[in-house]
JSON list of C-alpha atoms in Angstrom, two decimals:
[
{"chain": "A", "resi": 1, "resn": "MET", "atom": "CA", "xyz": [0.00, -0.01, 0.01]},
{"chain": "A", "resi": 2, "resn": "LYS", "atom": "CA", "xyz": [1.32, 3.40, -0.94]},
{"chain": "A", "resi": 3, "resn": "GLU", "atom": "CA", "xyz": [0.99, 5.68, 2.08]},
{"chain": "A", "resi": 4, "resn": "SER", "atom": "CA", "xyz": [0.40, 9.39, 1.53]},
{"chain": "A", "resi": 5, "resn": "ALA", "atom": "CA", "xyz": [3.22, 11.80, 2.32]},
{"chain": "A", "resi": 6, "resn": "LYS", "atom": "CA", "xyz": [1.29, 12.93, 5.41]},
{"chain": "A", "resi": 7, "resn": "SER", "atom": "CA", "xyz": [0.70, 9.34, 6.55]},
{"chain": "A", "resi": 8, "resn": "LYS", "atom": "CA", "xyz": [4.38, 8.43, 6.03]},
{"chain": "A", "resi": 9, "resn": "ALA", "atom": "CA", "xyz": [5.56, 11.51, 7.94]},
{"chain": "A", "resi": 10, "resn": "THR", "atom": "CA", "xyz": [3.19, 10.73, 10.80]},
{"chain": "A", "resi": 11, "resn": "PHE", "atom": "CA", "xyz": [4.25, 7.09, 10.97]},
{"chain": "A", "resi": 12, "resn": "VAL", "atom": "CA", "xyz": [7.89, 8.17, 11.07]},
{"chain": "A", "resi": 13, "resn": "PHE", "atom": "CA", "xyz": [7.16, 10.61, 13.88]},
{"chain": "A", "resi": 14, "resn": "ILE", "atom": "CA", "xyz": [5.23, 8.05, 15.95]},
{"chain": "A", "resi": 15, "resn": "ALA", "atom": "CA", "xyz": [7.86, 5.39, 15.32]},
{"chain": "A", "resi": 16, "resn": "GLY", "atom": "CA", "xyz": [10.58, 7.75, 16.42]},
{"chain": "A", "resi": 17, "resn": "VAL", "atom": "CA", "xyz": [8.84, 8.16, 19.75]},
{"chain": "A", "resi": 18, "resn": "VAL", "atom": "CA", "xyz": [7.29, 4.76, 20.36]},
{"chain": "A", "resi": 19, "resn": "ARG", "atom": "CA", "xyz": [10.06, 2.40, 19.26]},
{"chain": "A", "resi": 20, "resn": "PRO", "atom": "CA", "xyz": [12.70, 3.63, 21.69]},
{"chain": "A", "resi": 21, "resn": "LEU", "atom": "CA", "xyz": [10.14, 3.58, 24.49]},
{"chain": "A", "resi": 22, "resn": "MET", "atom": "CA", "xyz": [9.10, 0.00, 23.63]},
{"chain": "A", "resi": 23, "resn": "ASN", "atom": "CA", "xyz": [12.71, -1.14, 23.47]},
{"chain": "A", "resi": 24, "resn": "LEU", "atom": "CA", "xyz": [13.35, 0.49, 26.81]},
{"chain": "A", "resi": 25, "resn": "MET", "atom": "CA", "xyz": [10.29, -1.07, 28.50]},
{"chain": "A", "resi": 26, "resn": "MET", "atom": "CA", "xyz": [10.73, -4.64, 27.36]},
{"chain": "A", "resi": 27, "resn": "ALA", "atom": "CA", "xyz": [13.00, -7.05, 25.48]},
{"chain": "A", "resi": 28, "resn": "LYS", "atom": "CA", "xyz": [11.40, -8.54, 22.43]},
{"chain": "A", "resi": 29, "resn": "THR", "atom": "CA", "xyz": [11.38, -11.67, 20.33]},
{"chain": "A", "resi": 30, "resn": "TRP", "atom": "CA", "xyz": [9.55, -11.91, 17.01]},
{"chain": "A", "resi": 31, "resn": "GLU", "atom": "CA", "xyz": [9.05, -15.21, 15.24]},
{"chain": "A", "resi": 32, "resn": "GLY", "atom": "CA", "xyz": [7.45, -16.12, 11.89]},
{"chain": "A", "resi": 33, "resn": "THR", "atom": "CA", "xyz": [7.60, -12.64, 10.38]},
{"chain": "A", "resi": 34, "resn": "GLU", "atom": "CA", "xyz": [8.48, -14.20, 7.06]},
{"chain": "A", "resi": 35, "resn": "LYS", "atom": "CA", "xyz": [4.94, -15.54, 6.90]},
{"chain": "A", "resi": 36, "resn": "LEU", "atom": "CA", "xyz": [3.50, -12.05, 6.42]},
{"chain": "A", "resi": 37, "resn": "PRO", "atom": "CA", "xyz": [2.03, -11.93, 2.90]},
{"chain": "A", "resi": 38, "resn": "ALA", "atom": "CA", "xyz": [3.53, -9.52, 0.39]},
{"chain": "A", "resi": 39, "resn": "GLY", "atom": "CA", "xyz": [0.14, -8.10, -0.51]},
{"chain": "A", "resi": 40, "resn": "GLY", "atom": "CA", "xyz": [-2.77, -6.98, 1.58]},
{"chain": "A", "resi": 41, "resn": "PHE", "atom": "CA", "xyz": [-3.85, -9.10, 4.54]},
{"chain": "A", "resi": 42, "resn": "ILE", "atom": "CA", "xyz": [-5.78, -9.11, 7.79]},
{"chain": "A", "resi": 43, "resn": "ALA", "atom": "CA", "xyz": [-3.73, -9.53, 11.00]},
{"chain": "A", "resi": 44, "resn": "ALA", "atom": "CA", "xyz": [-5.70, -11.19, 13.77]},
{"chain": "A", "resi": 45, "resn": "PRO", "atom": "CA", "xyz": [-3.99, -10.95, 17.19]},
{"chain": "A", "resi": 46, "resn": "ASN", "atom": "CA", "xyz": [-5.05, -11.91, 20.67]},
{"chain": "A", "resi": 47, "resn": "HIS", "atom": "CA", "xyz": [-6.01, -9.02, 23.02]},
{"chain": "A", "resi": 48, "resn": "CYS", "atom": "CA", "xyz": [-4.92, -9.16, 26.65]},
{"chain": "A", "resi": 49, "resn": "THR", "atom": "CA", "xyz": [-3.61, -5.70, 27.48]},
{"chain": "A", "resi": 50, "resn": "GLU", "atom": "CA", "xyz": [-4.30, -2.16, 26.48]},
{"chain": "A", "resi": 51, "resn": "ILE", "atom": "CA", "xyz": [-0.76, -1.78, 25.09]},
{"chain": "A", "resi": 52, "resn": "ASP", "atom": "CA", "xyz": [-0.78, -4.77, 22.82]},
{"chain": "A", "resi": 53, "resn": "PRO", "atom": "CA", "xyz": [-1.63, -2.61, 19.75]},
{"chain": "A", "resi": 54, "resn": "LEU", "atom": "CA", "xyz": [1.81, -1.02, 20.33]},
{"chain": "A", "resi": 55, "resn": "VAL", "atom": "CA", "xyz": [3.42, -4.48, 20.46]},
{"chain": "A", "resi": 56, "resn": "VAL", "atom": "CA", "xyz": [1.74, -5.70, 17.25]},
{"chain": "A", "resi": 57, "resn": "GLY", "atom": "CA", "xyz": [2.17, -2.37, 15.51]},
{"chain": "A", "resi": 58, "resn": "HIS", "atom": "CA", "xyz": [5.86, -2.21, 16.42]},
{"chain": "A", "resi": 59, "resn": "MET", "atom": "CA", "xyz": [6.41, -5.67, 14.92]},
{"chain": "A", "resi": 60, "resn": "LEU", "atom": "CA", "xyz": [4.52, -4.88, 11.68]},
{"chain": "A", "resi": 61, "resn": "TYR", "atom": "CA", "xyz": [6.17, -1.45, 11.21]},
{"chain": "A", "resi": 62, "resn": "ASN", "atom": "CA", "xyz": [9.61, -3.02, 11.57]},
{"chain": "A", "resi": 63, "resn": "GLN", "atom": "CA", "xyz": [8.69, -5.40, 8.73]},
{"chain": "A", "resi": 64, "resn": "LYS", "atom": "CA", "xyz": [7.92, -2.32, 6.63]},
{"chain": "A", "resi": 65, "resn": "ARG", "atom": "CA", "xyz": [4.16, -2.96, 6.87]},
{"chain": "A", "resi": 66, "resn": "ALA", "atom": "CA", "xyz": [2.39, 0.16, 8.12]},
{"chain": "A", "resi": 67, "resn": "PRO", "atom": "CA", "xyz": [-0.25, -1.00, 10.64]},
{"chain": "A", "resi": 68, "resn": "HIS", "atom": "CA", "xyz": [-3.85, 0.09, 10.18]},
{"chain": "A", "resi": 69, "resn": "PHE", "atom": "CA", "xyz": [-6.07, -0.82, 13.16]},
{"chain": "A", "resi": 70, "resn": "LEU", "atom": "CA", "xyz": [-9.81, -1.03, 13.49]},
{"chain": "A", "resi": 71, "resn": "ALA", "atom": "CA", "xyz": [-10.09, 1.16, 16.58]},
{"chain": "A", "resi": 72, "resn": "LYS", "atom": "CA", "xyz": [-12.91, 2.30, 18.83]},
{"chain": "A", "resi": 73, "resn": "ALA", "atom": "CA", "xyz": [-14.49, 5.43, 17.46]},
{"chain": "A", "resi": 74, "resn": "GLY", "atom": "CA", "xyz": [-14.14, 7.16, 20.83]},
{"chain": "A", "resi": 75, "resn": "LEU", "atom": "CA", "xyz": [-10.38, 7.16, 20.51]},
{"chain": "A", "resi": 76, "resn": "PHE", "atom": "CA", "xyz": [-10.66, 9.52, 17.53]},
{"chain": "A", "resi": 77, "resn": "LYS", "atom": "CA", "xyz": [-12.20, 12.14, 19.81]},
{"chain": "A", "resi": 78, "resn": "VAL", "atom": "CA", "xyz": [-9.26, 12.18, 22.25]},
{"chain": "A", "resi": 79, "resn": "PRO", "atom": "CA", "xyz": [-7.31, 15.47, 21.90]},
{"chain": "A", "resi": 80, "resn": "GLY", "atom": "CA", "xyz": [-3.87, 14.84, 20.39]},
{"chain": "A", "resi": 81, "resn": "LEU", "atom": "CA", "xyz": [-4.54, 11.21, 19.64]},
{"chain": "A", "resi": 82, "resn": "GLY", "atom": "CA", "xyz": [-7.42, 11.63, 17.20]},
{"chain": "A", "resi": 83, "resn": "PRO", "atom": "CA", "xyz": [-5.41, 13.62, 14.64]},
{"chain": "A", "resi": 84, "resn": "LEU", "atom": "CA", "xyz": [-2.60, 11.02, 14.67]},
{"chain": "A", "resi": 85, "resn": "LEU", "atom": "CA", "xyz": [-5.13, 8.18, 14.11]},
{"chain": "A", "resi": 86, "resn": "ARG", "atom": "CA", "xyz": [-6.71, 10.01, 11.23]},
{"chain": "A", "resi": 87, "resn": "ALA", "atom": "CA", "xyz": [-3.39, 10.95, 9.66]},
{"chain": "A", "resi": 88, "resn": "THR", "atom": "CA", "xyz": [-2.18, 7.34, 9.68]},
{"chain": "A", "resi": 89, "resn": "LYS", "atom": "CA", "xyz": [-5.49, 6.06, 8.24]},
{"chain": "A", "resi": 90, "resn": "GLN", "atom": "CA", "xyz": [-6.64, 4.04, 11.24]},
{"chain": "A", "resi": 91, "resn": "VAL", "atom": "CA", "xyz": [-10.27, 2.93, 10.97]},
{"chain": "A", "resi": 92, "resn": "PRO", "atom": "CA", "xyz": [-12.87, 4.09, 13.48]},
{"chain": "A", "resi": 93, "resn": "VAL", "atom": "CA", "xyz": [-15.39, 1.45, 14.55]},
{"chain": "A", "resi": 94, "resn": "GLU", "atom": "CA", "xyz": [-18.86, 2.38, 15.66]},
{"chain": "A", "resi": 95, "resn": "ARG", "atom": "CA", "xyz": [-20.82, -0.13, 17.73]},
{"chain": "A", "resi": 96, "resn": "SER", "atom": "CA", "xyz": [-23.88, 0.05, 15.47]},
{"chain": "A", "resi": 97, "resn": "THR", "atom": "CA", "xyz": [-24.34, -2.42, 12.64]},
{"chain": "A", "resi": 98, "resn": "ALA", "atom": "CA", "xyz": [-24.26, 0.31, 10.03]},
{"chain": "A", "resi": 99, "resn": "GLY", "atom": "CA", "xyz": [-21.12, 1.78, 11.58]},
{"chain": "A", "resi": 100, "resn": "ALA", "atom": "CA", "xyz": [-19.43, -1.63, 11.66]},
{"chain": "A", "resi": 101, "resn": "ASN", "atom": "CA", "xyz": [-20.26, -2.20, 8.00]},
{"chain": "A", "resi": 102, "resn": "ARG", "atom": "CA", "xyz": [-18.76, 1.18, 7.04]},
{"chain": "A", "resi": 103, "resn": "SER", "atom": "CA", "xyz": [-15.61, 0.29, 8.97]},
{"chain": "A", "resi": 104, "resn": "LEU", "atom": "CA", "xyz": [-15.25, -3.05, 7.13]},
{"chain": "A", "resi": 105, "resn": "GLN", "atom": "CA", "xyz": [-15.71, -1.26, 3.81]},
{"chain": "A", "resi": 106, "resn": "VAL", "atom": "CA", "xyz": [-12.79, 1.09, 4.62]},
{"chain": "A", "resi": 107, "resn": "ALA", "atom": "CA", "xyz": [-10.73, -1.87, 5.78]},
{"chain": "A", "resi": 108, "resn": "GLN", "atom": "CA", "xyz": [-11.41, -3.63, 2.50]},
{"chain": "A", "resi": 109, "resn": "GLU", "atom": "CA", "xyz": [-10.15, -0.59, 0.60]},
{"chain": "A", "resi": 110, "resn": "ILE", "atom": "CA", "xyz": [-6.94, -0.55, 2.62]},
{"chain": "A", "resi": 111, "resn": "VAL", "atom": "CA", "xyz": [-6.33, -4.25, 1.93]},
{"chain": "A", "resi": 112, "resn": "ALA", "atom": "CA", "xyz": [-7.16, -3.85, -1.77]},
{"chain": "A", "resi": 113, "resn": "GLU", "atom": "CA", "xyz": [-4.31, -1.31, -1.89]},
{"chain": "A", "resi": 114, "resn": "GLY", "atom": "CA", "xyz": [-1.94, -3.87, -0.40]},
{"chain": "A", "resi": 115, "resn": "GLY", "atom": "CA", "xyz": [-2.15, -2.63, 3.15]},
{"chain": "A", "resi": 116, "resn": "ALA", "atom": "CA", "xyz": [-2.21, -4.47, 6.45]},
{"chain": "A", "resi": 117, "resn": "ILE", "atom": "CA", "xyz": [-5.39, -4.19, 8.51]},
{"chain": "A", "resi": 118, "resn": "ILE", "atom": "CA", "xyz": [-5.39, -5.33, 12.10]},
{"chain": "A", "resi": 119, "resn": "ILE", "atom": "CA", "xyz": [-8.62, -6.69, 13.56]},
{"chain": "A", "resi": 120, "resn": "TYR", "atom": "CA", "xyz": [-8.95, -8.04, 17.11]},
{"chain": "A", "resi": 121, "resn": "PRO", "atom": "CA", "xyz": [-11.55, -10.80, 16.64]},
{"chain": "A", "resi": 122, "resn": "GLU", "atom": "CA", "xyz": [-12.32, -10.69, 20.36]},
{"chain": "A", "resi": 123, "resn": "GLY", "atom": "CA", "xyz": [-13.50, -7.08, 19.93]},
{"chain": "A", "resi": 124, "resn": "THR", "atom": "CA", "xyz": [-12.21, -6.05, 23.36]},
{"chain": "A", "resi": 125, "resn": "LEU", "atom": "CA", "xyz": [-9.80, -7.25, 26.04]},
{"chain": "A", "resi": 126, "resn": "THR", "atom": "CA", "xyz": [-10.29, -10.91, 26.81]},
{"chain": "A", "resi": 127, "resn": "ARG", "atom": "CA", "xyz": [-12.50, -11.72, 29.79]},
{"chain": "A", "resi": 128, "resn": "ASP", "atom": "CA", "xyz": [-10.94, -15.10, 30.22]},
{"chain": "A", "resi": 129, "resn": "PRO", "atom": "CA", "xyz": [-9.46, -15.34, 33.77]},
{"chain": "A", "resi": 130, "resn": "GLY", "atom": "CA", "xyz": [-6.25, -16.84, 32.43]},
{"chain": "A", "resi": 131, "resn": "LEU", "atom": "CA", "xyz": [-5.93, -14.34, 29.54]},
{"chain": "A", "resi": 132, "resn": "TRP", "atom": "CA", "xyz": [-6.66, -16.95, 26.89]},
{"chain": "A", "resi": 133, "resn": "PRO", "atom": "CA", "xyz": [-8.45, -15.75, 23.75]},
{"chain": "A", "resi": 134, "resn": "MET", "atom": "CA", "xyz": [-12.23, -15.71, 24.27]},
{"chain": "A", "resi": 135, "resn": "LYS", "atom": "CA", "xyz": [-15.09, -16.18, 21.78]},
{"chain": "A", "resi": 136, "resn": "GLY", "atom": "CA", "xyz": [-14.49, -14.04, 18.70]},
{"chain": "A", "resi": 137, "resn": "HIS", "atom": "CA", "xyz": [-16.68, -11.74, 16.66]},
{"chain": "A", "resi": 138, "resn": "THR", "atom": "CA", "xyz": [-17.27, -12.40, 13.00]},
{"chain": "A", "resi": 139, "resn": "GLY", "atom": "CA", "xyz": [-15.92, -9.17, 11.43]},
{"chain": "A", "resi": 140, "resn": "ALA", "atom": "CA", "xyz": [-12.50, -10.56, 10.45]},
{"chain": "A", "resi": 141, "resn": "ALA", "atom": "CA", "xyz": [-14.05, -13.67, 8.94]},
{"chain": "A", "resi": 142, "resn": "ARG", "atom": "CA", "xyz": [-16.63, -11.68, 7.02]},
{"chain": "A", "resi": 143, "resn": "LEU", "atom": "CA", "xyz": [-14.06, -9.32, 5.58]},
{"chain": "A", "resi": 144, "resn": "ALA", "atom": "CA", "xyz": [-11.75, -12.24, 4.59]},
{"chain": "A", "resi": 145, "resn": "LEU", "atom": "CA", "xyz": [-14.47, -14.29, 2.94]},
{"chain": "A", "resi": 146, "resn": "GLU", "atom": "CA", "xyz": [-16.05, -11.31, 1.16]},
{"chain": "A", "resi": 147, "resn": "GLY", "atom": "CA", "xyz": [-12.76, -10.19, -0.36]},
{"chain": "A", "resi": 148, "resn": "ASN", "atom": "CA", "xyz": [-10.76, -13.44, -0.47]},
{"chain": "A", "resi": 149, "resn": "ILE", "atom": "CA", "xyz": [-8.26, -11.83, 1.93]},
{"chain": "A", "resi": 150, "resn": "PRO", "atom": "CA", "xyz": [-5.68, -13.89, 3.84]},
{"chain": "A", "resi": 151, "resn": "VAL", "atom": "CA", "xyz": [-6.06, -13.86, 7.61]},
{"chain": "A", "resi": 152, "resn": "VAL", "atom": "CA", "xyz": [-2.77, -14.07, 9.52]},
{"chain": "A", "resi": 153, "resn": "PRO", "atom": "CA", "xyz": [-3.09, -15.21, 13.13]},
{"chain": "A", "resi": 154, "resn": "ILE", "atom": "CA", "xyz": [-0.73, -13.46, 15.59]},
{"chain": "A", "resi": 155, "resn": "ALA", "atom": "CA", "xyz": [-0.13, -14.25, 19.23]},
{"chain": "A", "resi": 156, "resn": "HIS", "atom": "CA", "xyz": [1.87, -12.30, 21.78]},
{"chain": "A", "resi": 157, "resn": "TRP", "atom": "CA", "xyz": [2.72, -12.80, 25.43]},
{"chain": "A", "resi": 158, "resn": "GLY", "atom": "CA", "xyz": [4.57, -10.73, 28.00]},
{"chain": "A", "resi": 159, "resn": "ALA", "atom": "CA", "xyz": [3.32, -7.18, 27.45]},
{"chain": "A", "resi": 160, "resn": "HIS", "atom": "CA", "xyz": [0.56, -7.85, 30.04]},
{"chain": "A", "resi": 161, "resn": "GLU", "atom": "CA", "xyz": [3.35, -7.93, 32.67]},
{"chain": "A", "resi": 162, "resn": "VAL", "atom": "CA", "xyz": [4.33, -4.38, 31.74]},
{"chain": "A", "resi": 163, "resn": "PHE", "atom": "CA", "xyz": [0.78, -3.12, 31.75]},
{"chain": "A", "resi": 164, "resn": "PRO", "atom": "CA", "xyz": [-1.77, -5.57, 33.23]},
{"chain": "A", "resi": 165, "resn": "ARG", "atom": "CA", "xyz": [-5.24, -5.91, 31.80]},
{"chain": "A", "resi": 166, "resn": "TYR", "atom": "CA", "xyz": [-7.32, -2.96, 33.13]},
{"chain": "A", "resi": 167, "resn": "GLY", "atom": "CA", "xyz": [-4.18, -1.70, 34.88]},
{"chain": "A", "resi": 168, "resn": "LYS", "atom": "CA", "xyz": [-3.60, 1.83, 35.98]},
{"chain": "A", "resi": 169, "resn": "ARG", "atom": "CA", "xyz": [0.22, 1.99, 35.81]},
{"chain": "A", "resi": 170, "resn": "PHE", "atom": "CA", "xyz": [3.21, 0.43, 34.13]},
{"chain": "A", "resi": 171, "resn": "HIS", "atom": "CA", "xyz": [5.39, -2.18, 35.79]},
{"chain": "A", "resi": 172, "resn": "LEU", "atom": "CA", "xyz": [8.81, -1.52, 34.28]},
{"chain": "A", "resi": 173, "resn": "PHE", "atom": "CA", "xyz": [11.13, -3.29, 36.72]},
{"chain": "A", "resi": 174, "resn": "PRO", "atom": "CA", "xyz": [12.48, -5.85, 36.44]},
{"chain": "A", "resi": 175, "resn": "ARG", "atom": "CA", "xyz": [12.56, -5.48, 32.65]},
{"chain": "A", "resi": 176, "resn": "LYS", "atom": "CA", "xyz": [9.97, -7.74, 30.93]},
{"chain": "A", "resi": 177, "resn": "HIS", "atom": "CA", "xyz": [10.16, -9.82, 27.76]},
{"chain": "A", "resi": 178, "resn": "SER", "atom": "CA", "xyz": [7.49, -9.57, 25.05]},
{"chain": "A", "resi": 179, "resn": "ARG", "atom": "CA", "xyz": [7.20, -12.33, 22.49]},
{"chain": "A", "resi": 180, "resn": "VAL", "atom": "CA", "xyz": [5.26, -12.26, 19.29]},
{"chain": "A", "resi": 181, "resn": "VAL", "atom": "CA", "xyz": [4.71, -15.14, 16.87]},
{"chain": "A", "resi": 182, "resn": "VAL", "atom": "CA", "xyz": [3.17, -14.89, 13.41]},
{"chain": "A", "resi": 183, "resn": "GLY", "atom": "CA", "xyz": [1.36, -17.95, 12.08]},
{"chain": "A", "resi": 184, "resn": "ASP", "atom": "CA", "xyz": [0.54, -19.29, 8.62]},
{"chain": "A", "resi": 185, "resn": "PRO", "atom": "CA", "xyz": [-2.52, -17.72, 7.04]},
{"chain": "A", "resi": 186, "resn": "VAL", "atom": "CA", "xyz": [-5.69, -19.51, 8.20]},
{"chain": "A", "resi": 187, "resn": "ASP", "atom": "CA", "xyz": [-7.04, -21.92, 5.55]},
{"chain": "A", "resi": 188, "resn": "LEU", "atom": "CA", "xyz": [-10.56, -20.72, 4.84]},
{"chain": "A", "resi": 189, "resn": "SER", "atom": "CA", "xyz": [-10.86, -22.48, 1.47]},
{"chain": "A", "resi": 190, "resn": "ALA", "atom": "CA", "xyz": [-13.60, -24.75, 2.79]},
{"chain": "A", "resi": 191, "resn": "PHE", "atom": "CA", "xyz": [-15.94, -21.74, 2.91]},
{"chain": "A", "resi": 192, "resn": "ALA", "atom": "CA", "xyz": [-15.52, -20.72, -0.75]},
{"chain": "A", "resi": 193, "resn": "GLY", "atom": "CA", "xyz": [-18.86, -20.43, -2.44]},
{"chain": "A", "resi": 194, "resn": "ARG", "atom": "CA", "xyz": [-20.87, -20.83, 0.76]},
{"chain": "A", "resi": 195, "resn": "PRO", "atom": "CA", "xyz": [-23.42, -18.17, 1.70]},
{"chain": "A", "resi": 196, "resn": "LEU", "atom": "CA", "xyz": [-22.06, -15.81, 4.30]},
{"chain": "A", "resi": 197, "resn": "ASP", "atom": "CA", "xyz": [-24.71, -16.62, 6.81]},
{"chain": "A", "resi": 198, "resn": "LYS", "atom": "CA", "xyz": [-24.43, -16.70, 10.60]},
{"chain": "A", "resi": 199, "resn": "ALA", "atom": "CA", "xyz": [-23.35, -20.33, 10.68]},
{"chain": "A", "resi": 200, "resn": "THR", "atom": "CA", "xyz": [-20.60, -19.87, 8.07]},
{"chain": "A", "resi": 201, "resn": "LEU", "atom": "CA", "xyz": [-19.17, -16.81, 9.68]},
{"chain": "A", "resi": 202, "resn": "ALA", "atom": "CA", "xyz": [-19.25, -18.41, 13.17]},
{"chain": "A", "resi": 203, "resn": "GLU", "atom": "CA", "xyz": [-17.47, -21.51, 11.85]},
{"chain": "A", "resi": 204, "resn": "ALA", "atom": "CA", "xyz": [-14.81, -19.45, 10.06]},
{"chain": "A", "resi": 205, "resn": "THR", "atom": "CA", "xyz": [-14.33, -17.31, 13.18]},
{"chain": "A", "resi": 206, "resn": "GLU", "atom": "CA", "xyz": [-13.76, -20.46, 15.22]},
{"chain": "A", "resi": 207, "resn": "LEU", "atom": "CA", "xyz": [-10.97, -21.52, 12.87]},
{"chain": "A", "resi": 208, "resn": "ILE", "atom": "CA", "xyz": [-9.33, -18.10, 13.25]},
{"chain": "A", "resi": 209, "resn": "MET", "atom": "CA", "xyz": [-9.63, -18.20, 17.02]},
{"chain": "A", "resi": 210, "resn": "ASP", "atom": "CA", "xyz": [-8.26, -21.75, 17.09]},
{"chain": "A", "resi": 211, "resn": "ALA", "atom": "CA", "xyz": [-5.18, -20.63, 15.15]},
{"chain": "A", "resi": 212, "resn": "ILE", "atom": "CA", "xyz": [-4.59, -17.70, 17.52]},
{"chain": "A", "resi": 213, "resn": "THR", "atom": "CA", "xyz": [-5.01, -19.89, 20.57]},
{"chain": "A", "resi": 214, "resn": "ALA", "atom": "CA", "xyz": [-2.66, -22.56, 19.27]},
{"chain": "A", "resi": 215, "resn": "LEU", "atom": "CA", "xyz": [0.07, -19.95, 18.69]},
{"chain": "A", "resi": 216, "resn": "LEU", "atom": "CA", "xyz": [-0.45, -18.55, 22.20]},
{"chain": "A", "resi": 217, "resn": "ALA", "atom": "CA", "xyz": [-0.36, -22.02, 23.71]},
{"chain": "A", "resi": 218, "resn": "GLY", "atom": "CA", "xyz": [3.05, -22.49, 22.07]},
{"chain": "A", "resi": 219, "resn": "LEU", "atom": "CA", "xyz": [4.35, -19.22, 23.48]},
{"chain": "A", "resi": 220, "resn": "ARG", "atom": "CA", "xyz": [3.10, -19.96, 26.98]},
{"chain": "A", "resi": 221, "resn": "GLY", "atom": "CA", "xyz": [3.95, -23.65, 26.98]},
{"chain": "A", "resi": 222, "resn": "GLU", "atom": "CA", "xyz": [0.54, -24.41, 28.42]},
{"chain": "A", "resi": 223, "resn": "GLU", "atom": "CA", "xyz": [-2.66, -26.07, 27.32]},
{"chain": "A", "resi": 224, "resn": "PRO", "atom": "CA", "xyz": [-5.56, -23.69, 26.72]},
{"chain": "A", "resi": 225, "resn": "PRO", "atom": "CA", "xyz": [-8.94, -24.26, 28.33]},
{"chain": "A", "resi": 226, "resn": "ALA", "atom": "CA", "xyz": [-10.97, -27.06, 26.72]},
{"chain": "A", "resi": 227, "resn": "GLN", "atom": "CA", "xyz": [-13.82, -24.57, 26.15]},
{"chain": "A", "resi": 228, "resn": "ARG", "atom": "CA", "xyz": [-13.37, -21.03, 24.92]},
{"chain": "A", "resi": 229, "resn": "TRP", "atom": "CA", "xyz": [-14.55, -18.30, 27.30]},
{"chain": "A", "resi": 230, "resn": "ASP", "atom": "CA", "xyz": [-17.92, -16.90, 26.20]},
{"chain": "A", "resi": 231, "resn": "PRO", "atom": "CA", "xyz": [-18.84, -13.60, 27.92]},
{"chain": "A", "resi": 232, "resn": "ALA", "atom": "CA", "xyz": [-22.52, -14.05, 27.09]},
{"chain": "A", "resi": 233, "resn": "LYS", "atom": "CA", "xyz": [-22.66, -17.36, 29.01]},
{"chain": "A", "resi": 234, "resn": "GLN", "atom": "CA", "xyz": [-20.94, -15.59, 31.95]},
{"chain": "A", "resi": 235, "resn": "GLN", "atom": "CA", "xyz": [-23.50, -12.73, 31.77]},
{"chain": "A", "resi": 236, "resn": "GLN", "atom": "CA", "xyz": [-20.74, -10.30, 30.90]},
{"chain": "A", "resi": 237, "resn": "ALA", "atom": "CA", "xyz": [-21.00, -7.30, 28.54]},
{"chain": "A", "resi": 238, "resn": "LYS", "atom": "CA", "xyz": [-19.60, -7.82, 25.05]},
{"chain": "A", "resi": 239, "resn": "HIS", "atom": "CA", "xyz": [-17.62, -4.59, 25.14]},
{"chain": "A", "resi": 240, "resn": "GLY", "atom": "CA", "xyz": [-15.97, -2.25, 27.67]},
{"chain": "A", "resi": 241, "resn": "ARG", "atom": "CA", "xyz": [-14.33, -3.12, 30.94]},
{"chain": "A", "resi": 242, "resn": "PHE", "atom": "CA", "xyz": [-15.59, -5.90, 33.15]},
{"chain": "A", "resi": 243, "resn": "ILE", "atom": "CA", "xyz": [-14.55, -5.90, 36.80]},
{"chain": "A", "resi": 244, "resn": "GLU", "atom": "CA", "xyz": [-15.59, -8.76, 38.98]},
{"chain": "A", "resi": 245, "resn": "ARG", "atom": "CA", "xyz": [-17.46, -7.57, 42.04]},
{"chain": "A", "resi": 246, "resn": "GLY", "atom": "CA", "xyz": [-15.26, -7.09, 45.09]},
{"chain": "A", "resi": 247, "resn": "GLN", "atom": "CA", "xyz": [-12.00, -6.94, 43.13]},
{"chain": "A", "resi": 248, "resn": "GLN", "atom": "CA", "xyz": [-9.83, -4.07, 41.97]},
{"chain": "A", "resi": 249, "resn": "PRO", "atom": "CA", "xyz": [-8.48, -3.54, 38.43]},
{"chain": "A", "resi": 250, "resn": "GLY", "atom": "CA", "xyz": [-4.73, -3.83, 37.81]},
{"chain": "A", "resi": 251, "resn": "ALA", "atom": "CA", "xyz": [-4.07, -6.67, 40.24]},
{"chain": "A", "resi": 252, "resn": "GLY", "atom": "CA", "xyz": [-3.20, -9.65, 38.09]},
{"chain": "A", "resi": 253, "resn": "THR", "atom": "CA", "xyz": [-6.34, -11.76, 37.49]},
{"chain": "A", "resi": 254, "resn": "GLU", "atom": "CA", "xyz": [-8.75, -9.25, 38.97]},
{"chain": "A", "resi": 255, "resn": "ALA", "atom": "CA", "xyz": [-10.67, -8.47, 35.77]},
{"chain": "A", "resi": 256, "resn": "GLN", "atom": "CA", "xyz": [-12.36, -10.90, 33.49]}
]
């Protein structure tokens, strides 16, 4: 994707500030970066800390792939941050169905130009008590199947120790280690020609979430839960922060 002069300049400015800070805060290991497609693609990472967009964005930018995130529309209203998001062609996501469809249309245009679009299938920070990926939303699968776009699963682990889920402050000492692994594009060929109904999208989303979870299990050296966490079954909201009653945010496993 050919970035505009303004977008390039803004990315260079942000990278000049963020990369030294990221390198100072944590050591890093990146694996599988050669699996990133040469053309446009959807990156689908796990989501366990507010700073993981910086972790994923850092990795992609260093591979000369400017990251374009689907981001909450409210972030574009934050003074100072909003202009940077717009200048680098990040994609605002409204919670309404019409707004979500508009966001996917813009994302499709970015990918068609050869860009990298990052979609968190979980839609928000995982509610899983052990920080495993929870049940995903179907936006990434829909975009991939509508446009025959490769979906690249990405897992990361370690950044949550620097800034815990729902945390209020950074934990810089001792220095932490962030690891990112890029997987092979998810094989969605079985869905070619099928109607993009609820069942198809749910099945494709499960494959994407399975791929992300498998990568994370490899990073953690642990077996994931037998059943994926489903906020609806736990009577939790789909979006926004969820704090378990009687517990305080920022204290390890306090928030789900």
